[in-house]
Short mmCIF file of C-alpha atoms and ligand atoms in Angstrom, two decimals:
data_model
loop_
_atom_site.label_atom_id
_atom_site.label_comp_id
_atom_site.label_asym_id
_atom_site.label_seq_id
_atom_site.Cartn_x
_atom_site.Cartn_y
_atom_site.Cartn_z
CA MET A 161 116.35 11.28 166.09
CA SER A 162 113.36 11.98 163.89
CA GLU A 163 110.02 10.38 164.59
CA ASN A 164 109.93 8.23 161.50
CA SER A 165 113.43 6.84 161.91
CA LYS A 166 113.75 3.05 161.92
CA PHE A 167 117.50 2.85 162.27
CA THR A 168 119.82 5.48 163.63
CA ALA A 169 123.59 5.18 163.42
CA ARG A 170 125.43 7.56 165.74
CA ASN A 171 129.18 8.07 165.63
CA LEU A 172 129.49 4.59 164.23
CA ASN A 173 133.03 3.34 163.67
CA LEU A 174 133.94 -0.13 162.53
CA TYR A 175 137.38 -1.73 162.40
CA TYR A 176 138.46 -4.96 160.78
CA GLY A 177 141.58 -5.44 162.91
CA ASP A 178 143.59 -2.28 162.24
CA PHE A 179 141.58 -1.34 159.19
CA HIS A 180 139.14 1.48 159.80
CA ALA A 181 136.26 0.45 157.53
CA LEU A 182 133.48 2.80 158.71
CA LYS A 183 134.39 6.28 159.85
CA ASN A 184 132.10 8.09 162.20
CA ILE A 185 128.85 7.39 160.41
CA ASN A 186 125.80 9.39 161.44
CA PHE A 187 122.76 8.34 159.53
CA GLU A 188 119.05 7.84 159.96
CA ILE A 189 117.10 5.31 157.97
CA GLU A 190 113.44 6.13 157.65
CA ALA A 191 110.71 3.57 158.18
CA ASN A 192 108.76 2.37 155.14
CA LYS A 193 111.16 3.99 152.75
CA ILE A 194 113.73 2.55 150.40
CA THR A 195 117.21 3.73 151.24
CA ALA A 196 119.90 3.10 148.63
CA LEU A 197 123.56 2.83 149.58
CA ILE A 198 125.91 3.68 146.74
CA GLY A 199 129.64 4.10 146.38
CA PRO A 200 132.69 2.52 144.78
CA SER A 201 133.78 -1.01 145.52
CA GLY A 202 135.28 -1.36 148.96
CA CYS A 203 133.84 1.88 150.37
CA GLY A 204 131.97 0.06 153.13
CA LYS A 205 128.41 -0.32 151.88
CA SER A 206 128.12 -4.00 152.72
CA THR A 207 129.95 -3.42 155.97
CA PHE A 208 127.44 -0.75 156.95
CA LEU A 209 124.53 -2.94 155.88
CA LYS A 210 125.84 -5.78 157.99
CA THR A 211 126.09 -3.60 161.08
CA LEU A 212 122.29 -3.28 160.89
CA ASN A 213 121.69 -6.94 161.66
CA ARG A 214 124.96 -7.77 163.39
CA MET A 215 126.24 -9.94 160.60
CA ASN A 216 129.68 -8.62 161.49
CA ASP A 217 129.51 -10.62 164.72
CA PHE A 218 130.74 -13.52 162.62
CA VAL A 219 133.85 -11.66 161.52
CA GLU A 220 136.88 -12.20 163.67
CA GLY A 221 138.72 -9.04 164.70
CA CYS A 222 135.79 -6.83 163.87
CA LYS A 223 135.28 -4.03 166.38
CA ILE A 224 132.35 -1.66 166.47
CA GLU A 225 132.10 1.67 168.30
CA GLY A 226 129.16 4.01 168.53
CA ASP A 227 125.45 3.32 168.46
CA VAL A 228 123.11 1.56 166.11
CA LEU A 229 119.54 2.09 167.24
CA LEU A 230 116.58 0.11 165.96
CA ASP A 231 113.35 1.83 166.98
CA GLY A 232 115.43 3.78 169.47
CA LYS A 233 117.08 0.74 171.09
CA ASP A 234 120.76 0.04 170.65
CA ILE A 235 121.04 -3.35 168.95
CA TYR A 236 124.53 -3.92 170.30
CA LYS A 237 123.71 -3.02 173.91
CA THR A 238 120.34 -4.57 174.60
CA ASP A 239 119.35 -8.02 175.64
CA MET A 240 117.85 -8.64 172.23
CA SER A 241 119.61 -11.70 170.83
CA ALA A 242 121.29 -11.59 167.44
CA ILE A 243 118.85 -14.31 166.33
CA GLU A 244 115.88 -12.19 167.29
CA LEU A 245 117.45 -9.18 165.62
CA ARG A 246 117.98 -11.07 162.37
CA GLN A 247 114.34 -12.13 162.40
CA ARG A 248 113.35 -8.46 162.62
CA VAL A 249 116.00 -7.42 160.13
CA GLY A 250 116.18 -9.86 157.21
CA MET A 251 118.79 -9.93 154.50
CA VAL A 252 118.91 -10.77 150.80
CA PHE A 253 122.29 -11.28 149.16
CA GLN A 254 123.82 -10.63 145.78
CA GLN A 255 123.94 -14.28 144.76
CA PRO A 256 120.58 -15.93 145.28
CA ASN A 257 121.28 -18.54 147.94
CA PRO A 258 118.32 -20.88 148.28
CA PHE A 259 118.85 -23.96 150.42
CA PRO A 260 119.26 -27.14 148.41
CA LYS A 261 115.72 -28.09 149.31
CA SER A 262 112.28 -27.75 147.81
CA ILE A 263 110.68 -24.38 147.16
CA TYR A 264 108.26 -25.13 149.98
CA GLU A 265 110.99 -26.02 152.46
CA ASN A 266 112.94 -22.90 151.64
CA VAL A 267 110.04 -20.69 152.67
CA ALA A 268 108.90 -22.88 155.57
CA TYR A 269 112.41 -23.09 157.01
CA GLY A 270 112.39 -19.85 159.01
CA PRO A 271 108.90 -20.23 160.47
CA ARG A 272 109.71 -23.88 161.30
CA ILE A 273 112.83 -23.07 163.32
CA ARG A 274 110.79 -20.40 165.06
CA GLY A 275 108.53 -23.12 166.36
CA ILE A 276 105.70 -23.38 163.88
CA LYS A 277 105.03 -27.09 163.37
CA LYS A 278 101.46 -27.39 162.09
CA LYS A 279 101.35 -28.20 158.40
CA SER A 280 98.23 -26.13 157.74
CA GLU A 281 99.92 -23.11 159.32
CA LEU A 282 103.10 -23.62 157.37
CA ASP A 283 101.11 -24.13 154.16
CA GLU A 284 99.47 -20.82 154.75
CA ILE A 285 102.73 -18.99 155.45
CA VAL A 286 104.29 -20.46 152.30
CA GLU A 287 101.37 -19.38 150.17
CA THR A 288 101.16 -15.88 151.66
CA SER A 289 104.89 -15.33 151.35
CA LEU A 290 105.02 -16.52 147.76
CA ARG A 291 102.00 -14.39 146.94
CA GLU A 292 103.59 -11.41 148.59
CA VAL A 293 106.55 -11.56 146.25
CA GLY A 294 104.33 -12.36 143.28
CA ILE A 295 105.48 -15.90 142.50
CA TRP A 296 102.66 -18.01 143.91
CA ASP A 297 100.99 -18.65 140.55
CA GLU A 298 104.33 -19.43 138.97
CA PHE A 299 105.35 -21.87 141.70
CA LYS A 300 102.17 -23.34 143.15
CA ASP A 301 102.28 -26.50 141.04
CA ARG A 302 105.91 -27.27 141.79
CA LEU A 303 106.24 -26.39 145.44
CA HIS A 304 108.02 -29.64 146.16
CA LYS A 305 110.57 -29.35 143.36
CA SER A 306 114.10 -28.33 144.20
CA ALA A 307 114.74 -24.62 144.46
CA LEU A 308 118.06 -25.12 142.72
CA GLY A 309 116.22 -25.86 139.48
CA LEU A 310 114.91 -22.30 139.30
CA SER A 311 116.36 -19.48 137.25
CA GLY A 312 118.48 -16.85 139.00
CA GLY A 313 115.67 -14.33 138.99
CA GLN A 314 113.21 -16.88 140.37
CA GLN A 315 115.72 -17.94 143.02
CA GLN A 316 116.18 -14.35 144.11
CA ARG A 317 112.47 -13.82 144.49
CA LEU A 318 112.26 -17.09 146.40
CA CYS A 319 114.97 -15.78 148.74
CA ILE A 320 112.92 -12.64 149.28
CA ALA A 321 109.86 -14.81 150.02
CA ARG A 322 111.99 -16.77 152.49
CA THR A 323 112.99 -13.50 154.14
CA VAL A 324 109.47 -12.14 154.46
CA ALA A 325 108.12 -15.50 155.74
CA VAL A 326 109.34 -14.65 159.24
CA HIS A 327 107.64 -11.22 159.17
CA PRO A 328 110.66 -8.96 159.44
CA GLU A 329 110.40 -5.20 159.87
CA VAL A 330 113.41 -4.38 157.77
CA VAL A 331 114.76 -6.06 154.64
CA LEU A 332 118.40 -5.46 153.77
CA MET A 333 119.40 -6.19 150.18
CA ASP A 334 123.02 -6.34 149.11
CA GLU A 335 123.17 -5.89 145.32
CA PRO A 336 120.14 -8.14 144.90
CA THR A 337 119.93 -7.76 141.13
CA SER A 338 123.56 -7.63 140.05
CA ALA A 339 123.44 -11.27 138.94
CA LEU A 340 120.10 -10.89 137.15
CA ASP A 341 118.94 -10.02 133.63
CA PRO A 342 117.02 -6.76 133.03
CA ILE A 343 113.57 -8.32 133.25
CA SER A 344 114.25 -10.15 136.52
CA THR A 345 115.84 -6.93 137.75
CA MET A 346 112.69 -4.96 137.00
CA LYS A 347 110.61 -7.55 138.80
CA ILE A 348 112.75 -7.22 141.92
CA GLU A 349 112.62 -3.43 141.68
CA ASP A 350 108.83 -3.47 141.40
CA LEU A 351 108.72 -5.86 144.29
CA ALA A 352 110.91 -3.64 146.46
CA VAL A 353 108.66 -0.65 145.78
CA GLU A 354 105.63 -2.76 146.67
CA MET A 355 107.32 -4.11 149.79
CA LYS A 356 108.11 -0.75 151.33
CA LYS A 357 104.47 -0.39 152.34
CA LYS A 358 105.14 -3.14 154.90
CA TYR A 359 108.89 -3.02 155.42
CA THR A 360 111.77 -0.65 155.65
CA ILE A 361 114.19 -1.45 152.86
CA VAL A 362 117.89 -0.75 152.62
CA ILE A 363 119.49 -1.70 149.32
CA VAL A 364 123.10 -1.62 148.20
CA THR A 365 123.43 -1.11 144.48
CA HIS A 366 126.03 -0.27 141.88
CA ASN A 367 123.31 0.62 139.43
CA MET A 368 122.73 4.37 139.61
CA GLN A 369 119.57 4.16 137.55
CA GLN A 370 118.25 1.56 139.96
CA ALA A 371 118.96 3.72 143.00
CA ASN A 372 117.37 6.62 141.16
CA ARG A 373 114.31 4.59 140.12
CA ILE A 374 113.33 2.94 143.36
CA SER A 375 114.84 4.64 146.38
CA ASP A 376 113.50 7.54 148.40
CA THR A 377 116.80 8.35 150.05
CA THR A 378 120.30 7.78 148.77
CA ALA A 379 123.51 7.65 150.76
CA PHE A 380 126.90 7.95 149.10
CA PHE A 381 129.84 6.25 150.81
CA LEU A 382 133.48 6.77 149.98
CA LEU A 383 136.48 5.20 151.73
CA GLY A 384 134.42 4.36 154.79
CA GLU A 385 132.87 7.80 155.08
CA LEU A 386 129.29 8.82 154.49
CA ILE A 387 129.84 11.70 152.08
CA GLU A 388 126.32 12.76 151.27
CA THR A 389 122.80 11.67 151.92
CA GLY A 390 119.59 13.19 150.69
CA ALA A 391 116.31 12.70 148.92
CA THR A 392 117.09 10.60 145.86
CA LYS A 393 115.41 13.02 143.48
CA ASP A 394 117.65 15.85 144.68
CA LEU A 395 120.84 13.86 144.97
CA PHE A 396 120.69 12.65 141.39
CA LEU A 397 119.69 16.01 139.94
CA ASN A 398 121.74 18.35 142.04
CA PRO A 399 124.24 16.65 144.34
CA LYS A 400 125.75 18.93 146.97
CA ASN A 401 129.16 17.30 147.11
CA LYS A 402 131.54 17.32 144.19
CA LYS A 403 132.66 13.76 144.93
CA THR A 404 129.06 12.56 144.77
CA GLU A 405 128.65 14.29 141.42
CA GLU A 406 131.82 12.68 140.08
CA TYR A 407 130.82 9.25 141.25
CA ILE A 408 127.22 9.19 140.06
CA THR A 409 128.11 10.62 136.67
CA GLY A 410 130.76 7.94 136.25
CA ARG A 411 133.76 10.27 136.38
CA PHE A 412 135.35 8.75 139.42
CA GLY A 413 138.73 7.28 138.57
CA MET C 213 138.80 11.14 137.27
CA GLY C 214 139.55 11.11 133.60
CA THR C 215 137.11 8.36 132.80
CA ARG C 216 134.28 8.89 130.32
CA LYS C 217 136.48 10.97 128.06
CA GLY C 218 134.32 10.60 124.95
CA TYR C 219 131.26 11.54 126.94
CA ASP C 220 132.93 14.68 128.30
CA LEU C 221 134.13 15.66 124.86
CA GLU C 222 130.67 15.32 123.41
CA LEU C 223 129.12 17.31 126.26
CA LYS C 224 131.66 20.05 125.63
CA GLU C 225 130.96 19.91 121.90
CA ILE C 226 127.23 20.34 122.46
CA ASN C 227 127.88 23.19 124.87
CA ASP C 228 130.07 24.94 122.29
CA ARG C 229 127.45 24.50 119.61
CA VAL C 230 124.76 26.04 121.81
CA GLU C 231 127.07 28.99 122.38
CA THR C 232 127.71 29.30 118.64
CA MET C 233 123.99 29.23 118.01
CA GLY C 234 123.55 32.01 120.57
CA LYS C 235 126.17 34.08 118.78
CA GLN C 236 124.47 33.49 115.43
CA VAL C 237 121.19 34.69 116.89
CA LEU C 238 122.91 37.81 118.21
CA LEU C 239 124.32 38.40 114.73
CA ALA C 240 120.86 38.03 113.21
CA ILE C 241 119.56 40.68 115.63
CA ASP C 242 122.40 43.06 114.74
CA ARG C 243 121.62 42.61 111.05
CA THR C 244 117.94 43.19 111.70
CA ILE C 245 118.64 46.43 113.58
CA ILE C 246 120.78 47.77 110.71
CA ALA C 247 118.37 46.59 108.02
CA LEU C 248 115.52 48.38 109.80
CA GLU C 249 117.53 51.57 110.19
CA LYS C 250 118.45 51.62 106.52
CA MET C 251 115.25 50.05 105.22
CA ASP C 252 117.58 47.69 103.38
CA VAL C 253 115.61 45.12 101.37
CA VAL C 254 118.70 43.12 100.35
CA ALA C 255 119.78 42.80 103.96
CA ALA C 256 116.23 41.81 104.94
CA ASN C 257 116.32 38.98 102.40
CA ALA C 258 119.71 37.88 103.71
CA ILE C 259 118.31 37.68 107.26
CA MET C 260 115.53 35.38 106.07
CA LYS C 261 117.92 33.21 104.07
CA ASN C 262 120.20 32.89 107.07
CA ASP C 263 117.35 31.52 109.15
CA ALA C 264 117.85 28.07 107.61
CA LEU C 265 121.35 27.99 109.10
CA ILE C 266 120.01 28.61 112.59
CA ASP C 267 117.27 26.01 112.08
CA ALA C 268 119.94 23.50 111.08
CA MET C 269 121.91 24.32 114.21
CA GLU C 270 118.88 23.62 116.34
CA THR C 271 118.28 20.27 114.64
CA ASP C 272 121.93 19.28 114.95
CA ILE C 273 122.11 20.12 118.67
CA GLU C 274 118.80 18.45 119.35
CA GLU C 275 119.93 15.23 117.68
CA ARG C 276 123.18 15.26 119.61
CA CYS C 277 121.30 15.77 122.88
CA ILE C 278 118.93 12.90 122.11
CA GLN C 279 121.83 10.60 121.20
CA ILE C 280 123.83 11.33 124.31
CA VAL C 281 120.77 10.92 126.53
CA VAL C 282 120.03 7.51 125.05
CA LYS C 283 123.63 6.32 125.14
CA GLN C 284 124.89 7.76 128.39
CA GLN C 285 121.83 8.18 130.58
CA PRO C 286 123.15 11.43 132.01
CA ILE C 287 122.29 12.47 135.53
CA ALA C 288 123.10 15.31 137.93
CA SER C 289 124.68 18.40 136.32
CA ASP C 290 125.09 16.58 132.99
CA TRP C 291 121.38 16.04 132.81
CA ARG C 292 120.60 19.59 133.96
CA ARG C 293 122.73 20.84 131.10
CA LEU C 294 121.24 18.65 128.42
CA ALA C 295 117.65 19.26 129.47
CA SER C 296 118.44 22.99 129.49
CA TYR C 297 120.18 22.95 126.12
CA MET C 298 117.14 21.35 124.56
CA ARG C 299 114.88 24.08 125.88
CA MET C 300 117.33 26.89 125.15
CA ILE C 301 117.81 26.05 121.51
CA SER C 302 114.11 26.11 120.90
CA ASP C 303 113.88 29.64 122.34
CA LEU C 304 116.96 30.72 120.39
CA GLU C 305 115.42 29.42 117.21
CA ARG C 306 112.26 31.40 117.91
CA ILE C 307 114.28 34.59 118.35
CA ALA C 308 115.85 33.99 114.95
CA ASP C 309 112.40 33.41 113.47
CA ASN C 310 111.32 36.75 114.88
CA CYS C 311 114.25 38.41 113.09
CA SER C 312 112.90 36.99 109.84
CA ASP C 313 109.37 38.07 110.73
CA ILE C 314 110.68 41.60 111.21
CA ALA C 315 112.59 41.35 107.93
CA ILE C 316 109.27 40.80 106.15
CA TYR C 317 107.97 44.06 107.67
CA ILE C 318 111.17 45.87 106.75
CA LYS C 319 110.49 44.95 103.11
CA LYS C 320 106.92 46.18 103.41
CA LEU C 321 108.00 49.44 105.04
CA ALA C 322 110.66 49.99 102.41
CA SER C 323 107.99 49.88 99.71
CA LEU C 324 105.84 52.50 101.43
CA LYS C 325 106.26 56.21 102.06
CA THR C 326 108.77 56.80 104.87
CA VAL C 327 107.33 57.79 108.26
CA THR C 328 109.02 58.63 111.55
CA PRO C 329 109.33 55.39 113.54
CA PRO C 330 107.94 55.23 117.10
CA ALA C 331 110.45 57.07 119.30
CA HIS C 332 111.18 54.18 121.67
CA LEU C 333 111.48 51.40 119.11
CA GLY C 334 115.25 51.84 118.74
CA GLU C 335 115.70 51.71 122.49
CA ALA C 336 113.52 48.61 122.81
CA PHE C 337 115.55 46.95 120.08
CA SER C 338 118.93 47.81 121.57
CA SER C 339 117.86 46.87 125.11
CA MET C 340 116.65 43.50 123.84
CA ARG C 341 119.88 43.11 121.89
CA GLN C 342 121.83 43.77 125.09
CA MET C 343 119.84 41.06 126.85
CA VAL C 344 120.86 38.57 124.16
CA ALA C 345 124.49 39.67 124.32
CA ASP C 346 124.47 39.32 128.12
CA MET C 347 122.80 35.93 127.83
CA VAL C 348 125.54 34.68 125.49
CA GLU C 349 128.20 35.91 127.91
CA ALA C 350 126.38 34.50 130.94
CA PHE C 351 126.18 31.15 129.16
CA HIS C 352 129.87 31.19 128.31
CA ASN C 353 130.98 32.04 131.84
CA GLU C 354 128.10 30.29 133.61
CA ASP C 355 127.55 33.63 135.27
CA LEU C 356 124.48 33.41 137.43
CA GLN C 357 124.36 37.12 138.25
CA LEU C 358 124.47 38.17 134.64
CA ALA C 359 121.76 35.63 133.79
CA GLU C 360 119.59 37.11 136.53
CA LYS C 361 120.22 40.58 135.16
CA VAL C 362 118.88 39.41 131.80
CA VAL C 363 115.73 38.10 133.47
CA LYS C 364 115.16 41.43 135.22
CA ALA C 365 115.68 43.44 132.03
CA ASP C 366 112.54 41.91 130.55
CA ASP C 367 110.41 44.42 132.49
CA ILE C 368 112.15 47.33 130.75
CA ILE C 369 111.23 45.92 127.36
CA ASP C 370 107.64 45.49 128.44
CA GLU C 371 107.50 49.19 129.38
CA LEU C 372 109.12 50.29 126.14
CA PHE C 373 106.66 48.14 124.22
CA GLU C 374 103.74 49.97 125.85
CA LYS C 375 105.31 53.36 125.14
CA ASN C 376 105.70 52.45 121.48
CA VAL C 377 102.10 51.30 121.27
CA GLN C 378 101.00 54.67 122.65
CA GLU C 379 103.22 56.50 120.18
CA ILE C 380 101.89 54.43 117.29
CA ARG C 381 98.34 55.15 118.35
CA ASP C 382 99.07 58.90 118.42
CA ALA C 383 100.86 58.78 115.09
CA ILE C 384 97.95 57.02 113.38
CA LYS C 385 95.52 59.59 114.80
CA ALA C 386 97.73 62.38 113.49
CA ASP C 387 98.21 60.90 110.03
CA THR C 388 95.65 58.34 108.91
CA ASP C 389 97.39 58.02 105.55
CA ALA C 390 100.31 56.34 107.34
CA ILE C 391 98.18 53.66 108.97
CA GLU C 392 99.85 50.83 106.97
CA GLN C 393 103.35 51.85 108.04
CA TYR C 394 102.39 52.20 111.68
CA LEU C 395 100.66 48.85 111.75
CA ASP C 396 103.91 47.39 110.46
CA TYR C 397 105.80 49.14 113.26
CA LEU C 398 103.27 47.80 115.72
CA PHE C 399 104.07 44.24 114.64
CA ILE C 400 107.78 44.90 114.85
CA ASP C 401 107.33 46.33 118.34
CA LYS C 402 105.46 43.17 119.35
CA TYR C 403 108.15 40.90 117.91
CA VAL C 404 110.86 42.71 119.85
CA GLU C 405 108.86 42.25 123.01
CA ARG C 406 108.47 38.50 122.27
CA MET C 407 112.18 38.14 121.59
CA ALA C 408 112.87 39.55 125.03
CA ASP C 409 110.56 36.90 126.51
CA HIS C 410 112.50 34.15 124.73
CA VAL C 411 115.89 35.40 125.86
CA THR C 412 114.54 35.64 129.40
CA ALA C 413 113.63 31.97 129.20
CA VAL C 414 117.10 31.07 127.94
CA ALA C 415 118.68 33.02 130.80
CA SER C 416 116.58 31.21 133.37
CA TRP C 417 117.87 27.88 132.01
CA ILE C 418 121.40 29.14 132.66
CA SER C 419 120.37 29.53 136.29
CA PHE C 420 119.09 25.97 136.29
CA ILE C 421 122.40 24.68 134.94
CA THR C 422 124.51 26.51 137.49
CA LYS C 423 122.26 26.49 140.55
CA GLY C 424 120.15 23.41 139.98
CA GLU C 425 116.99 25.24 140.90
CA LEU C 426 114.21 25.21 138.40
CA ASN C 427 112.86 28.74 138.18
CA ILE C 428 111.79 29.30 134.62
CA MET C 429 110.81 32.88 133.97
CA PHE C 430 107.58 33.01 132.14
CA THR C 431 106.10 36.34 131.26
CA ASP C 432 103.87 37.66 134.03
CA ARG C 433 101.85 39.59 131.49
CA TYR C 434 98.98 37.10 131.47
CA ALA C 435 98.75 37.19 135.24
CA ARG C 436 98.68 40.98 135.16
CA GLU C 437 96.21 41.20 132.31
CA SER C 438 93.83 38.59 133.65
CA LYS C 439 93.20 40.38 136.95
CA ASP C 440 89.45 40.70 137.41
CA ASN C 441 89.71 44.21 138.84
CA PRO C 442 92.56 45.91 137.05
CA GLN C 443 93.66 49.15 138.62
N1 LIG D 782 135.93 -9.62 156.84
C1 LIG D 782 136.74 -8.64 156.51
N2 LIG D 782 137.99 -8.58 156.99
C2 LIG D 782 138.82 -7.57 156.67
N3 LIG D 782 138.51 -6.55 155.85
C3 LIG D 782 137.27 -6.56 155.32
C4 LIG D 782 136.32 -7.59 155.62
N4 LIG D 782 135.20 -7.32 154.95
C5 LIG D 782 135.42 -6.18 154.26
N5 LIG D 782 136.66 -5.72 154.49
C6 LIG D 782 137.24 -4.49 153.93
O1 LIG D 782 136.44 -3.38 154.30
C7 LIG D 782 136.28 -2.49 153.21
C8 LIG D 782 134.82 -2.34 152.90
O2 LIG D 782 134.31 -3.55 152.40
P1 LIG D 782 132.81 -3.74 151.98
O3 LIG D 782 132.59 -5.16 151.64
O4 LIG D 782 131.93 -3.14 153.00
O5 LIG D 782 132.77 -2.84 150.66
P2 LIG D 782 131.57 -2.57 149.64
O6 LIG D 782 131.37 -1.11 149.62
O7 LIG D 782 130.41 -3.40 149.97
O8 LIG D 782 132.22 -3.00 148.26
P3 LIG D 782 131.58 -3.79 147.00
O9 LIG D 782 130.85 -2.77 146.24
O10 LIG D 782 132.78 -4.28 146.26
O11 LIG D 782 130.72 -4.89 147.53
C9 LIG D 782 137.08 -3.06 152.05
O12 LIG D 782 138.33 -2.43 152.03
C10 LIG D 782 137.22 -4.52 152.42
O13 LIG D 782 138.41 -5.06 151.91
MG1 LIG D 783 129.51 -5.07 149.03
#
């Protein structure tokens, strides 16, 4: 395990019932870097992402073998609760999913359930979080309006603000821009690049240009296997594996 | 596989056109060698006229490369190819220009009293011609070894160039009446040496396409010549 590694997967296998969805994955995710997971639909990107914050615990019949270490500690074999883990490892989904509440309540929700009650403290967290994702000025005059009235791009950035409000260490993003227009997409990309100073980011994307633009490391999955991983700049210029080449150049049938 | 058929066809088309351009450049060199041997003014004019064809090839390939880059956003080996093609065609075009430059000197020489050419000029010319022929073959077969051979051959041309310069110097000393002719030969010698530099660059792009490692061969002449304490 290298010094800078945030997550380490070792001999990780995952089964949905009889279906072998992740096959002996060995992979290190570096701290304060953006790691992009790419691969065709159904190859196991989301499954892998979800093993990093135990979202698969909710799936019946899901069985996991091997180790997933966060800062060297196995997240499946320690006394760290799944709740605590998910505070350290936040997640942003493909479809923006704000709660049907005000903008303010969306951001204050996490800190509130973690015991913060004082309004002045919550006010401050809301402002800092919204500032962090660059939407404070846009939202400050309508904090108490419903989040559902926002555009998709605004909702997604609100969801990221909600995620960072509980001070995670890692932010997982599963196709966070696939429902967004190009401008909102660029805003999220810029945000991700900005965020990696504070967080470790793992992003699933079907957009090769996006992976190429923002990630430091790229991992290519195929049929549950990790086929190739490497520095993004090398992988997109000179992939080692022929299957990677075929996939990223759009020649994969 | 089998997706992106139009894209693959266009990539292949561009590749074929680069190869055709390479062959045209080789043909221009062959014509230049013969025209110089025979001091053939008609052939020299034909070389210069033909230059427009090679220029048009460069423009056509360049436009195709730009179009496919904008439309398809190529990456990986596709992008290595296209970026390389765009650099290669500019060097190929320069080689063709040098053929025309030499053609101008052939016409000048033909109008003057015949002198014995520098002894190593023919060898420099044919060695450079061999580099271009090897480059065309290396491009066709994506033959890394042959491309590397081309890169190495550049040193031979540099040596022959120096030998010719020495011979020209001696010839001028021996016959000051022939100074015009030998100055013309000096320019031709220099052009041949430049052509070898261009084909070396093209060959190093072949390495980039096949190996993915950027190692463009620039001439090391400036590094050698700029040493503060030359031996
Ligand atoms: N809860 C589940 N129960 C059973 N099988 C599942 C479950 N979730 C995912 N799978 C299967 O596991 C495989 C990997 O799914 P996963 O969602 O990780 O793919 P993905 O790479 O994220 O694909 P996409 O790009 O379409 O989101 C697929 O074959 C999928 O059908
Ligand atoms: Mg998925």
